Amino acid sequence: MAGTRKRSSVELGHDAFLDIVANLVGILIILVVILGTRSQQVAQEIKAQSQVSNDDMAQLATETARAAAAREASQQLEKQLAAVATELKSRQHERAVLNDLLGVAQAAWEAKQADLDEHRKQAVQLVAAQAALNTELQQLRGQRSQLEASEAPVVSLEHLPTPMAKTVFGEELHFRLKDNLLSVVPVDRLIESIREDFQHRVNGRDGTMASQVGPIQGYSAQYEMSRQRKAVSSGGRVGMATQIQLVGLVIEPLKEPHGQPVEKVFQGRSMLDVELAGRDPATTTITIWVYPDSFASLRKLKEHLYQRGFATAARPLPMGRPISGSPNGSRSSAQ
């Protein structure tokens, strides 16, 4: 019984060991299965990741190629833009040059047009003047026919005596006759004012000086005087003397027109009557500076002065030239 118990114990222990070994083997098998399954999953994941990376690389290569192509295309566009900008600048310069040429051409065209308009205007004026002359000619022919048909009337002519001219040495009054306006020219008073002004300004210095005096009775005088010391001979002796000489003199009114109408002068109580009052006709000469537009009035004025006993001296002046004097001038010749 004891032997039976011992054997049973050994068998029980052997069975337990076998159970343990069997359990361990089963665990190992399970672990191997799990490890194999896990290894397969890891291999699949690695393979999947490898496939994803290859796709990404392929896509990256594609994008890189597209980027390179885009960069090259951008560079080409930049070059084209630079060429277009250069061409645009050149076209703008050409446009500016063409605008300048257009402005010059337009100005020339306007000048030619204005010249043409002026010629047309002159032509119209000439045609109008010709028509007026033709009309006047017809009128004159009609008057001539009437005169030839009528008896010639007796015409009485009035004339002024024309005595021999003589140089003026007495008192001389100056008048100006322009635009049929008569005005007094205060020559003597202006010369006296020039003398005083020159003595005040020269202050003992030699040389030439120009100045202006007036206004006196509406006239001013611009003058130029010279003062210099020079050697002179007197009685066989030579000495130094101061010479003062009038170089030039211009007398003008302050404004134009200036004076009193001649027709009003003949009506009495005029400025001419004031100037002639108390003067002796035998020793007074009237000098009249006259312009071409007043020659007819000069004739009437000379008749008026002749009736009052005054001799007159006419000094014709061209239009636009003022009354002037110089050391080489001549004295008036009265009639």
C-alpha atoms as a PDB file:
ATOM      1  CA  MET A   1       0.000   0.000   0.000  1.00  0.00           C
ATOM      2  CA  ALA A   2       2.915   2.122   0.775  1.00  0.00           C
ATOM      3  CA  GLY A   3       4.454   1.141  -2.573  1.00  0.00           C
ATOM      4  CA  THR A   4       1.227   1.941  -4.260  1.00  0.00           C
ATOM      5  CA  ARG A   5       1.088   5.422  -2.645  1.00  0.00           C
ATOM      6  CA  LYS A   6       4.724   6.139  -3.623  1.00  0.00           C
ATOM      7  CA  ARG A   7       4.048   5.167  -7.171  1.00  0.00           C
ATOM      8  CA  SER A   8       0.938   7.191  -7.284  1.00  0.00           C
ATOM      9  CA  SER A   9       2.862  10.194  -5.990  1.00  0.00           C
ATOM     10  CA  VAL A  10       5.525   9.801  -8.642  1.00  0.00           C
ATOM     11  CA  GLU A  11       2.911   9.465 -11.330  1.00  0.00           C
ATOM     12  CA  LEU A  12       1.134  12.505 -10.070  1.00  0.00           C
ATOM     13  CA  GLY A  13       4.356  14.492 -10.097  1.00  0.00           C
ATOM     14  CA  HIS A  14       5.218  13.293 -13.570  1.00  0.00           C
ATOM     15  CA  ASP A  15       1.780  14.210 -14.828  1.00  0.00           C
ATOM     16  CA  ALA A  16       2.033  17.647 -13.279  1.00  0.00           C
ATOM     17  CA  PHE A  17       5.396  18.196 -14.948  1.00  0.00           C
ATOM     18  CA  LEU A  18       3.958  17.114 -18.228  1.00  0.00           C
ATOM     19  CA  ASP A  19       1.077  19.443 -17.734  1.00  0.00           C
ATOM     20  CA  ILE A  20       3.482  22.275 -17.055  1.00  0.00           C
ATOM     21  CA  VAL A  21       5.557  21.422 -20.081  1.00  0.00           C
ATOM     22  CA  ALA A  22       2.451  21.168 -22.149  1.00  0.00           C
ATOM     23  CA  ASN A  23       1.302  24.515 -20.872  1.00  0.00           C
ATOM     24  CA  LEU A  24       4.676  26.067 -21.629  1.00  0.00           C
ATOM     25  CA  VAL A  25       4.668  24.595 -25.089  1.00  0.00           C
ATOM     26  CA  GLY A  26       1.204  25.919 -25.620  1.00  0.00           C
ATOM     27  CA  ILE A  27       2.268  29.342 -24.403  1.00  0.00           C
ATOM     28  CA  LEU A  28       5.294  29.237 -26.677  1.00  0.00           C
ATOM     29  CA  ILE A  29       3.109  28.268 -29.576  1.00  0.00           C
ATOM     30  CA  ILE A  30       0.771  31.104 -28.798  1.00  0.00           C
ATOM     31  CA  LEU A  31       3.712  33.512 -28.528  1.00  0.00           C
ATOM     32  CA  VAL A  32       5.124  32.252 -31.805  1.00  0.00           C
ATOM     33  CA  VAL A  33       1.765  32.703 -33.463  1.00  0.00           C
ATOM     34  CA  ILE A  34       1.398  36.176 -31.991  1.00  0.00           C
ATOM     35  CA  LEU A  35       4.967  37.082 -32.946  1.00  0.00           C
ATOM     36  CA  GLY A  36       4.440  35.807 -36.443  1.00  0.00           C
ATOM     37  CA  THR A  37       1.226  37.725 -36.790  1.00  0.00           C
ATOM     38  CA  ARG A  38       2.880  40.851 -35.439  1.00  0.00           C
ATOM     39  CA  SER A  39       5.856  40.448 -37.706  1.00  0.00           C
ATOM     40  CA  GLN A  40       3.574  40.115 -40.690  1.00  0.00           C
ATOM     41  CA  GLN A  41       1.684  43.272 -39.705  1.00  0.00           C
ATOM     42  CA  VAL A  42       4.943  45.173 -39.230  1.00  0.00           C
ATOM     43  CA  ALA A  43       6.212  43.942 -42.586  1.00  0.00           C
ATOM     44  CA  GLN A  44       2.973  45.026 -44.248  1.00  0.00           C
ATOM     45  CA  GLU A  45       3.157  48.439 -42.569  1.00  0.00           C
ATOM     46  CA  ILE A  46       6.792  48.860 -43.640  1.00  0.00           C
ATOM     47  CA  LYS A  47       5.870  47.810 -47.149  1.00  0.00           C
ATOM     48  CA  ALA A  48       2.922  50.223 -47.163  1.00  0.00           C
ATOM     49  CA  GLN A  49       5.108  53.056 -45.854  1.00  0.00           C
ATOM     50  CA  SER A  50       7.685  52.217 -48.486  1.00  0.00           C
ATOM     51  CA  GLN A  51       5.028  52.394 -51.175  1.00  0.00           C
ATOM     52  CA  VAL A  52       3.735  55.733 -49.816  1.00  0.00           C
ATOM     53  CA  SER A  53       7.257  57.169 -49.772  1.00  0.00           C
ATOM     54  CA  ASN A  54       7.846  56.116 -53.365  1.00  0.00           C
ATOM     55  CA  ASP A  55       4.584  57.740 -54.429  1.00  0.00           C
ATOM     56  CA  ASP A  56       5.515  60.883 -52.546  1.00  0.00           C
ATOM     57  CA  MET A  57       8.928  60.906 -54.172  1.00  0.00           C
ATOM     58  CA  ALA A  58       7.378  60.478 -57.562  1.00  0.00           C
ATOM     59  CA  GLN A  59       4.903  63.267 -56.880  1.00  0.00           C
ATOM     60  CA  LEU A  60       7.706  65.415 -55.449  1.00  0.00           C
ATOM     61  CA  ALA A  61       9.770  64.814 -58.561  1.00  0.00           C
ATOM     62  CA  THR A  62       6.781  65.749 -60.680  1.00  0.00           C
ATOM     63  CA  GLU A  63       6.170  68.937 -58.679  1.00  0.00           C
ATOM     64  CA  THR A  64       9.876  69.782 -58.817  1.00  0.00           C
ATOM     65  CA  ALA A  65       9.854  69.417 -62.574  1.00  0.00           C
ATOM     66  CA  ARG A  66       6.721  71.565 -62.794  1.00  0.00           C
ATOM     67  CA  ALA A  67       8.326  74.181 -60.518  1.00  0.00           C
ATOM     68  CA  ALA A  68      11.446  74.227 -62.684  1.00  0.00           C
ATOM     69  CA  ALA A  69       9.293  74.588 -65.776  1.00  0.00           C
ATOM     70  CA  ALA A  70       7.300  77.366 -64.111  1.00  0.00           C
ATOM     71  CA  ARG A  71      10.536  79.132 -63.079  1.00  0.00           C
ATOM     72  CA  GLU A  72      11.852  78.904 -66.623  1.00  0.00           C
ATOM     73  CA  ALA A  73       8.534  80.163 -67.951  1.00  0.00           C
ATOM     74  CA  SER A  74       8.640  83.035 -65.417  1.00  0.00           C
ATOM     75  CA  GLN A  75      12.136  83.965 -66.540  1.00  0.00           C
ATOM     76  CA  GLN A  76      10.968  83.912 -70.140  1.00  0.00           C
ATOM     77  CA  LEU A  77       8.022  86.145 -69.215  1.00  0.00           C
ATOM     78  CA  GLU A  78      10.348  88.555 -67.387  1.00  0.00           C
ATOM     79  CA  LYS A  79      12.561  88.743 -70.456  1.00  0.00           C
ATOM     80  CA  GLN A  80       9.505  89.351 -72.629  1.00  0.00           C
ATOM     81  CA  LEU A  81       8.247  92.034 -70.207  1.00  0.00           C
ATOM     82  CA  ALA A  82      11.668  93.754 -70.285  1.00  0.00           C
ATOM     83  CA  ALA A  83      11.629  93.654 -74.083  1.00  0.00           C
ATOM     84  CA  VAL A  84       8.071  95.019 -74.130  1.00  0.00           C
ATOM     85  CA  ALA A  85       9.057  97.800 -71.672  1.00  0.00           C
ATOM     86  CA  THR A  86      12.022  98.744 -73.873  1.00  0.00           C
ATOM     87  CA  GLU A  87       9.803  98.725 -76.945  1.00  0.00           C
ATOM     88  CA  LEU A  88       7.176 100.808 -75.113  1.00  0.00           C
ATOM     89  CA  LYS A  89       9.800 103.361 -74.074  1.00  0.00           C
ATOM     90  CA  SER A  90      11.023 103.558 -77.664  1.00  0.00           C
ATOM     91  CA  ARG A  91       7.460 104.002 -78.920  1.00  0.00           C
ATOM     92  CA  GLN A  92       6.848 106.743 -76.310  1.00  0.00           C
ATOM     93  CA  HIS A  93       9.977 108.571 -77.487  1.00  0.00           C
ATOM     94  CA  GLU A  94       8.842 108.246 -81.097  1.00  0.00           C
ATOM     95  CA  ARG A  95       5.412 109.517 -80.076  1.00  0.00           C
ATOM     96  CA  ALA A  96       6.962 112.548 -78.340  1.00  0.00           C
ATOM     97  CA  VAL A  97       9.036 113.284 -81.447  1.00  0.00           C
ATOM     98  CA  LEU A  98       5.946 112.921 -83.639  1.00  0.00           C
ATOM     99  CA  ASN A  99       3.984 115.226 -81.313  1.00  0.00           C
ATOM    100  CA  ASP A 100       6.750 117.845 -81.584  1.00  0.00           C
ATOM    101  CA  LEU A 101       6.762 117.511 -85.355  1.00  0.00           C
ATOM    102  CA  LEU A 102       2.981 117.738 -85.343  1.00  0.00           C
ATOM    103  CA  GLY A 103       3.146 120.928 -83.237  1.00  0.00           C
ATOM    104  CA  VAL A 104       5.688 122.474 -85.614  1.00  0.00           C
ATOM    105  CA  ALA A 105       3.598 121.473 -88.611  1.00  0.00           C
ATOM    106  CA  GLN A 106       0.434 122.833 -87.007  1.00  0.00           C
ATOM    107  CA  ALA A 107       2.149 126.137 -86.165  1.00  0.00           C
ATOM    108  CA  ALA A 108       3.432 126.388 -89.730  1.00  0.00           C
ATOM    109  CA  TRP A 109      -0.034 125.594 -91.048  1.00  0.00           C
ATOM    110  CA  GLU A 110      -1.610 128.245 -88.816  1.00  0.00           C
ATOM    111  CA  ALA A 111       1.002 130.777 -89.941  1.00  0.00           C
ATOM    112  CA  LYS A 112       0.325 129.947 -93.577  1.00  0.00           C
ATOM    113  CA  GLN A 113      -3.404 130.120 -92.915  1.00  0.00           C
ATOM    114  CA  ALA A 114      -3.018 133.512 -91.223  1.00  0.00           C
ATOM    115  CA  ASP A 115      -0.869 134.707 -94.117  1.00  0.00           C
ATOM    116  CA  LEU A 116      -3.465 133.438 -96.555  1.00  0.00           C
ATOM    117  CA  ASP A 117      -6.241 135.129 -94.578  1.00  0.00           C
ATOM    118  CA  GLU A 118      -4.247 138.364 -94.594  1.00  0.00           C
ATOM    119  CA  HIS A 119      -3.767 138.092 -98.349  1.00  0.00           C
ATOM    120  CA  ARG A 120      -7.469 137.441 -98.767  1.00  0.00           C
ATOM    121  CA  LYS A 121      -8.244 140.404 -96.546  1.00  0.00           C
ATOM    122  CA  GLN A 122      -5.912 142.614 -98.555  1.00  0.00           C
ATOM    123  CA  ALA A 123      -7.470 141.333-101.762  1.00  0.00           C
ATOM    124  CA  VAL A 124     -10.940 142.159-100.454  1.00  0.00           C
ATOM    125  CA  GLN A 125      -9.736 145.613 -99.401  1.00  0.00           C
ATOM    126  CA  LEU A 126      -8.160 146.175-102.799  1.00  0.00           C
ATOM    127  CA  VAL A 127     -11.362 145.128-104.520  1.00  0.00           C
ATOM    128  CA  ALA A 128     -13.356 147.467-102.270  1.00  0.00           C
ATOM    129  CA  ALA A 129     -10.872 150.291-102.882  1.00  0.00           C
ATOM    130  CA  GLN A 130     -11.048 149.663-106.619  1.00  0.00           C
ATOM    131  CA  ALA A 131     -14.833 149.770-106.493  1.00  0.00           C
ATOM    132  CA  ALA A 132     -14.715 153.021-104.504  1.00  0.00           C
ATOM    133  CA  LEU A 133     -12.242 154.517-106.977  1.00  0.00           C
ATOM    134  CA  ASN A 134     -14.418 153.457-109.889  1.00  0.00           C
ATOM    135  CA  THR A 135     -17.418 155.080-108.211  1.00  0.00           C
ATOM    136  CA  GLU A 136     -15.433 158.242-107.554  1.00  0.00           C
ATOM    137  CA  LEU A 137     -14.179 158.208-111.137  1.00  0.00           C
ATOM    138  CA  GLN A 138     -17.730 157.977-112.431  1.00  0.00           C
ATOM    139  CA  GLN A 139     -18.733 160.876-110.172  1.00  0.00           C
ATOM    140  CA  LEU A 140     -15.797 162.958-111.384  1.00  0.00           C
ATOM    141  CA  ARG A 141     -16.665 162.202-114.970  1.00  0.00           C
ATOM    142  CA  GLY A 142     -20.237 163.271-114.290  1.00  0.00           C
ATOM    143  CA  GLN A 143     -19.047 166.496-112.660  1.00  0.00           C
ATOM    144  CA  ARG A 144     -16.699 167.108-115.563  1.00  0.00           C
ATOM    145  CA  SER A 145     -19.543 166.694-118.005  1.00  0.00           C
ATOM    146  CA  GLN A 146     -21.646 169.138-115.983  1.00  0.00           C
ATOM    147  CA  LEU A 147     -18.802 171.667-115.828  1.00  0.00           C
ATOM    148  CA  GLU A 148     -18.149 171.377-119.529  1.00  0.00           C
ATOM    149  CA  ALA A 149     -21.833 171.970-120.207  1.00  0.00           C
ATOM    150  CA  SER A 150     -22.050 175.022-117.905  1.00  0.00           C
ATOM    151  CA  GLU A 151     -20.356 178.389-118.224  1.00  0.00           C
ATOM    152  CA  ALA A 152     -17.085 178.817-116.371  1.00  0.00           C
ATOM    153  CA  PRO A 153     -17.618 181.133-113.350  1.00  0.00           C
ATOM    154  CA  VAL A 154     -15.249 183.918-112.460  1.00  0.00           C
ATOM    155  CA  VAL A 155     -13.110 182.895-109.482  1.00  0.00           C
ATOM    156  CA  SER A 156     -11.422 185.492-107.278  1.00  0.00           C
ATOM    157  CA  LEU A 157      -8.122 184.419-105.748  1.00  0.00           C
ATOM    158  CA  GLU A 158      -6.842 185.726-102.469  1.00  0.00           C
ATOM    159  CA  HIS A 159      -3.148 185.638-101.801  1.00  0.00           C
ATOM    160  CA  LEU A 160      -0.699 186.707 -99.182  1.00  0.00           C
ATOM    161  CA  PRO A 161       2.195 188.988 -99.989  1.00  0.00           C
ATOM    162  CA  THR A 162       5.446 187.050 -99.899  1.00  0.00           C
ATOM    163  CA  PRO A 163       8.163 189.472 -98.837  1.00  0.00           C
ATOM    164  CA  MET A 164      11.820 188.596 -98.890  1.00  0.00           C
ATOM    165  CA  ALA A 165      12.804 186.269 -96.061  1.00  0.00           C
ATOM    166  CA  LYS A 166      15.033 187.669 -93.335  1.00  0.00           C
ATOM    167  CA  THR A 167      16.826 185.999 -90.452  1.00  0.00           C
ATOM    168  CA  VAL A 168      15.185 186.476 -87.069  1.00  0.00           C
ATOM    169  CA  PHE A 169      17.242 188.395 -84.509  1.00  0.00           C
ATOM    170  CA  GLY A 170      14.562 190.032 -82.357  1.00  0.00           C
ATOM    171  CA  GLU A 171      12.100 188.463 -79.959  1.00  0.00           C
ATOM    172  CA  GLU A 172      10.910 185.089 -81.160  1.00  0.00           C
ATOM    173  CA  LEU A 173       7.786 183.210 -80.084  1.00  0.00           C
ATOM    174  CA  HIS A 174       7.530 179.491 -80.809  1.00  0.00           C
ATOM    175  CA  PHE A 175       4.326 177.588 -81.572  1.00  0.00           C
ATOM    176  CA  ARG A 176       3.669 174.004 -82.608  1.00  0.00           C
ATOM    177  CA  LEU A 177       0.950 173.055 -85.117  1.00  0.00           C
ATOM    178  CA  LYS A 178       0.063 169.352 -85.162  1.00  0.00           C
ATOM    179  CA  ASP A 179      -3.251 167.560 -85.728  1.00  0.00           C
ATOM    180  CA  ASN A 180      -4.618 171.085 -86.456  1.00  0.00           C
ATOM    181  CA  LEU A 181      -3.933 171.931 -82.786  1.00  0.00           C
ATOM    182  CA  LEU A 182      -1.903 175.026 -81.904  1.00  0.00           C
ATOM    183  CA  SER A 183       0.195 175.174 -78.728  1.00  0.00           C
ATOM    184  CA  VAL A 184       2.807 177.514 -77.276  1.00  0.00           C
ATOM    185  CA  VAL A 185       6.330 176.068 -77.074  1.00  0.00           C
ATOM    186  CA  PRO A 186       8.116 177.904 -74.201  1.00  0.00           C
ATOM    187  CA  VAL A 187      11.592 177.575 -75.719  1.00  0.00           C
ATOM    188  CA  ASP A 188      13.137 180.557 -73.880  1.00  0.00           C
ATOM    189  CA  ARG A 189      11.830 179.444 -70.484  1.00  0.00           C
ATOM    190  CA  LEU A 190      12.984 175.873 -71.067  1.00  0.00           C
ATOM    191  CA  ILE A 191      16.481 177.045 -72.073  1.00  0.00           C
ATOM    192  CA  GLU A 192      16.677 179.207 -68.948  1.00  0.00           C
ATOM    193  CA  SER A 193      15.627 176.192 -66.871  1.00  0.00           C
ATOM    194  CA  ILE A 194      18.296 174.095 -68.617  1.00  0.00           C
ATOM    195  CA  ARG A 195      20.958 176.690 -67.750  1.00  0.00           C
ATOM    196  CA  GLU A 196      19.984 176.661 -64.083  1.00  0.00           C
ATOM    197  CA  ASP A 197      19.735 172.867 -63.951  1.00  0.00           C
ATOM    198  CA  PHE A 198      23.135 172.423 -65.604  1.00  0.00           C
ATOM    199  CA  GLN A 199      24.869 174.859 -63.252  1.00  0.00           C
ATOM    200  CA  HIS A 200      23.347 173.039 -60.300  1.00  0.00           C
ATOM    201  CA  ARG A 201      24.313 169.559 -61.538  1.00  0.00           C
ATOM    202  CA  VAL A 202      27.732 170.097 -63.129  1.00  0.00           C
ATOM    203  CA  ASN A 203      29.357 171.292 -59.860  1.00  0.00           C
ATOM    204  CA  GLY A 204      32.606 172.327 -61.577  1.00  0.00           C
ATOM    205  CA  ARG A 205      33.189 168.964 -63.253  1.00  0.00           C
ATOM    206  CA  ASP A 206      34.226 168.549 -66.869  1.00  0.00           C
ATOM    207  CA  GLY A 207      32.478 166.163 -69.225  1.00  0.00           C
ATOM    208  CA  THR A 208      29.057 165.610 -70.797  1.00  0.00           C
ATOM    209  CA  MET A 209      25.835 165.495 -68.810  1.00  0.00           C
ATOM    210  CA  ALA A 210      22.265 164.649 -69.854  1.00  0.00           C
ATOM    211  CA  SER A 211      19.147 165.645 -67.954  1.00  0.00           C
ATOM    212  CA  GLN A 212      15.539 166.789 -68.323  1.00  0.00           C
ATOM    213  CA  VAL A 213      13.662 169.918 -67.256  1.00  0.00           C
ATOM    214  CA  GLY A 214      10.006 170.851 -67.171  1.00  0.00           C
ATOM    215  CA  PRO A 215       7.169 170.594 -67.573  1.00  0.00           C
ATOM    216  CA  ILE A 216       6.532 174.208 -68.552  1.00  0.00           C
ATOM    217  CA  GLN A 217       3.205 174.941 -70.273  1.00  0.00           C
ATOM    218  CA  GLY A 218       2.846 171.227 -70.988  1.00  0.00           C
ATOM    219  CA  TYR A 219       6.327 170.781 -72.522  1.00  0.00           C
ATOM    220  CA  SER A 220       9.504 169.182 -71.185  1.00  0.00           C
ATOM    221  CA  ALA A 221      13.024 169.359 -72.593  1.00  0.00           C
ATOM    222  CA  GLN A 222      15.669 166.650 -72.656  1.00  0.00           C
ATOM    223  CA  TYR A 223      19.122 168.101 -73.108  1.00  0.00           C
ATOM    224  CA  GLU A 224      22.791 167.147 -73.241  1.00  0.00           C
ATOM    225  CA  MET A 225      25.485 169.672 -72.275  1.00  0.00           C
ATOM    226  CA  SER A 226      29.276 169.467 -72.290  1.00  0.00           C
ATOM    227  CA  ARG A 227      31.794 171.324 -70.162  1.00  0.00           C
ATOM    228  CA  GLN A 228      35.490 171.197 -70.930  1.00  0.00           C
ATOM    229  CA  ARG A 229      38.645 173.210 -70.485  1.00  0.00           C
ATOM    230  CA  LYS A 230      40.641 173.936 -73.606  1.00  0.00           C
ATOM    231  CA  ALA A 231      43.442 176.183 -74.779  1.00  0.00           C
ATOM    232  CA  VAL A 232      42.333 179.455 -76.421  1.00  0.00           C
ATOM    233  CA  SER A 233      44.310 182.200 -78.099  1.00  0.00           C
ATOM    234  CA  SER A 234      43.512 185.842 -77.379  1.00  0.00           C
ATOM    235  CA  GLY A 235      45.684 188.824 -78.333  1.00  0.00           C
ATOM    236  CA  GLY A 236      48.623 186.636 -79.152  1.00  0.00           C
ATOM    237  CA  ARG A 237      48.405 184.905 -75.791  1.00  0.00           C
ATOM    238  CA  VAL A 238      47.392 181.327 -75.183  1.00  0.00           C
ATOM    239  CA  GLY A 239      45.476 180.403 -72.062  1.00  0.00           C
ATOM    240  CA  MET A 240      43.026 177.883 -70.644  1.00  0.00           C
ATOM    241  CA  ALA A 241      39.313 178.591 -70.730  1.00  0.00           C
ATOM    242  CA  THR A 242      36.150 176.687 -69.814  1.00  0.00           C
ATOM    243  CA  GLN A 243      33.809 176.001 -72.725  1.00  0.00           C
ATOM    244  CA  ILE A 244      30.148 175.080 -72.082  1.00  0.00           C
ATOM    245  CA  GLN A 245      28.207 173.900 -75.121  1.00  0.00           C
ATOM    246  CA  LEU A 246      24.748 172.504 -75.808  1.00  0.00           C
ATOM    247  CA  VAL A 247      25.210 169.123 -77.488  1.00  0.00           C
ATOM    248  CA  GLY A 248      21.563 168.338 -78.172  1.00  0.00           C
ATOM    249  CA  LEU A 249      18.032 169.394 -77.222  1.00  0.00           C
ATOM    250  CA  VAL A 250      14.649 167.679 -77.688  1.00  0.00           C
ATOM    251  CA  ILE A 251      11.363 169.371 -76.747  1.00  0.00           C
ATOM    252  CA  GLU A 252       8.172 167.313 -76.502  1.00  0.00           C
ATOM    253  CA  PRO A 253       4.728 167.681 -74.923  1.00  0.00           C
ATOM    254  CA  LEU A 254       3.904 165.544 -71.928  1.00  0.00           C
ATOM    255  CA  LYS A 255       1.004 163.929 -73.776  1.00  0.00           C
ATOM    256  CA  GLU A 256      -0.633 163.818 -77.184  1.00  0.00           C
ATOM    257  CA  PRO A 257      -2.771 165.372 -78.553  1.00  0.00           C
ATOM    258  CA  HIS A 258      -1.745 168.757 -77.171  1.00  0.00           C
ATOM    259  CA  GLY A 259      -2.967 172.224 -78.050  1.00  0.00           C
ATOM    260  CA  GLN A 260      -6.020 174.270 -78.999  1.00  0.00           C
ATOM    261  CA  PRO A 261      -7.980 173.753 -82.245  1.00  0.00           C
ATOM    262  CA  VAL A 262      -7.002 176.327 -84.871  1.00  0.00           C
ATOM    263  CA  GLU A 263     -10.621 177.241 -85.619  1.00  0.00           C
ATOM    264  CA  LYS A 264     -11.080 178.159 -81.962  1.00  0.00           C
ATOM    265  CA  VAL A 265      -7.905 180.278 -82.068  1.00  0.00           C
ATOM    266  CA  PHE A 266      -9.441 182.453 -84.769  1.00  0.00           C
ATOM    267  CA  GLN A 267     -12.540 183.149 -82.657  1.00  0.00           C
ATOM    268  CA  GLY A 268     -10.695 185.445 -80.243  1.00  0.00           C
ATOM    269  CA  ARG A 269      -9.744 185.277 -76.572  1.00  0.00           C
ATOM    270  CA  SER A 270      -7.468 182.315 -77.265  1.00  0.00           C
ATOM    271  CA  MET A 271      -4.044 181.467 -75.915  1.00  0.00           C
ATOM    272  CA  LEU A 272      -2.590 183.046 -79.097  1.00  0.00           C
ATOM    273  CA  ASP A 273      -4.158 186.386 -78.108  1.00  0.00           C
ATOM    274  CA  VAL A 274      -2.667 186.026 -74.623  1.00  0.00           C
ATOM    275  CA  GLU A 275       0.831 185.381 -75.999  1.00  0.00           C
ATOM    276  CA  LEU A 276       0.682 188.247 -78.523  1.00  0.00           C
ATOM    277  CA  ALA A 277      -0.798 190.775 -76.107  1.00  0.00           C
ATOM    278  CA  GLY A 278       1.561 193.725 -75.572  1.00  0.00           C
ATOM    279  CA  ARG A 279       4.162 192.566 -78.112  1.00  0.00           C
ATOM    280  CA  ASP A 280       5.450 194.786 -80.903  1.00  0.00           C
ATOM    281  CA  PRO A 281       4.924 193.185 -84.337  1.00  0.00           C
ATOM    282  CA  ALA A 282       7.939 195.084 -85.650  1.00  0.00           C
ATOM    283  CA  THR A 283      10.331 193.299 -83.262  1.00  0.00           C
ATOM    284  CA  THR A 284       8.507 190.007 -82.705  1.00  0.00           C
ATOM    285  CA  THR A 285       8.618 187.022 -85.010  1.00  0.00           C
ATOM    286  CA  ILE A 286       6.353 183.986 -84.790  1.00  0.00           C
ATOM    287  CA  THR A 287       8.078 180.639 -85.471  1.00  0.00           C
ATOM    288  CA  ILE A 288       5.649 177.805 -86.177  1.00  0.00           C
ATOM    289  CA  TRP A 289       6.851 174.200 -85.976  1.00  0.00           C
ATOM    290  CA  VAL A 290       4.385 172.480 -88.306  1.00  0.00           C
ATOM    291  CA  TYR A 291       3.703 168.852 -89.249  1.00  0.00           C
ATOM    292  CA  PRO A 292       2.433 167.691 -92.667  1.00  0.00           C
ATOM    293  CA  ASP A 293      -1.070 166.999 -91.353  1.00  0.00           C
ATOM    294  CA  SER A 294      -1.537 170.721 -90.553  1.00  0.00           C
ATOM    295  CA  PHE A 295      -0.198 172.535 -93.636  1.00  0.00           C
ATOM    296  CA  ALA A 296      -3.697 173.767 -94.519  1.00  0.00           C
ATOM    297  CA  SER A 297      -4.137 175.189 -91.016  1.00  0.00           C
ATOM    298  CA  LEU A 298      -0.704 176.829 -91.311  1.00  0.00           C
ATOM    299  CA  ARG A 299      -1.932 178.805 -94.320  1.00  0.00           C
ATOM    300  CA  LYS A 300      -4.918 180.123 -92.363  1.00  0.00           C
ATOM    301  CA  LEU A 301      -2.763 180.897 -89.335  1.00  0.00           C
ATOM    302  CA  LYS A 302      -0.269 182.872 -91.431  1.00  0.00           C
ATOM    303  CA  GLU A 303      -3.148 184.896 -92.901  1.00  0.00           C
ATOM    304  CA  HIS A 304      -4.417 185.605 -89.395  1.00  0.00           C
ATOM    305  CA  LEU A 305      -0.973 186.679 -88.137  1.00  0.00           C
ATOM    306  CA  TYR A 306      -0.313 188.745 -91.265  1.00  0.00           C
ATOM    307  CA  GLN A 307      -3.502 190.686 -90.673  1.00  0.00           C
ATOM    308  CA  ARG A 308      -2.214 191.463 -87.169  1.00  0.00           C
ATOM    309  CA  GLY A 309       1.153 192.586 -88.530  1.00  0.00           C
ATOM    310  CA  PHE A 310       3.337 189.717 -87.318  1.00  0.00           C
ATOM    311  CA  ALA A 311       5.966 188.063 -89.480  1.00  0.00           C
ATOM    312  CA  THR A 312       5.977 184.271 -89.424  1.00  0.00           C
ATOM    313  CA  ALA A 313       8.655 181.627 -89.931  1.00  0.00           C
ATOM    314  CA  ALA A 314       7.568 178.069 -90.704  1.00  0.00           C
ATOM    315  CA  ARG A 315       9.641 175.115 -89.500  1.00  0.00           C
ATOM    316  CA  PRO A 316       8.291 171.929 -91.167  1.00  0.00           C
ATOM    317  CA  LEU A 317       8.835 168.694 -89.225  1.00  0.00           C
ATOM    318  CA  PRO A 318       8.386 165.102 -90.463  1.00  0.00           C
ATOM    319  CA  MET A 319       5.699 163.087 -88.710  1.00  0.00           C
ATOM    320  CA  GLY A 320       7.045 161.406 -85.599  1.00  0.00           C
ATOM    321  CA  ARG A 321      10.024 163.750 -85.147  1.00  0.00           C
ATOM    322  CA  PRO A 322       9.982 166.098 -82.127  1.00  0.00           C
ATOM    323  CA  ILE A 323      11.250 169.660 -81.950  1.00  0.00           C
ATOM    324  CA  SER A 324      15.018 169.508 -81.567  1.00  0.00           C
ATOM    325  CA  GLY A 325      18.051 171.755 -81.548  1.00  0.00           C
ATOM    326  CA  SER A 326      21.835 171.512 -81.750  1.00  0.00           C
ATOM    327  CA  PRO A 327      24.884 173.814 -81.967  1.00  0.00           C
ATOM    328  CA  ASN A 328      24.822 173.381 -85.755  1.00  0.00           C
ATOM    329  CA  GLY A 329      21.196 174.484 -86.108  1.00  0.00           C
ATOM    330  CA  SER A 330      20.087 177.573 -88.027  1.00  0.00           C
ATOM    331  CA  ARG A 331      17.996 180.540 -86.969  1.00  0.00           C
ATOM    332  CA  SER A 332      14.482 181.016 -88.287  1.00  0.00           C
ATOM    333  CA  SER A 333      13.850 183.030 -91.451  1.00  0.00           C
ATOM    334  CA  ALA A 334      10.689 185.145 -91.195  1.00  0.00           C
ATOM    335  CA  GLN A 335       8.477 186.490 -93.972  1.00  0.00           C
END
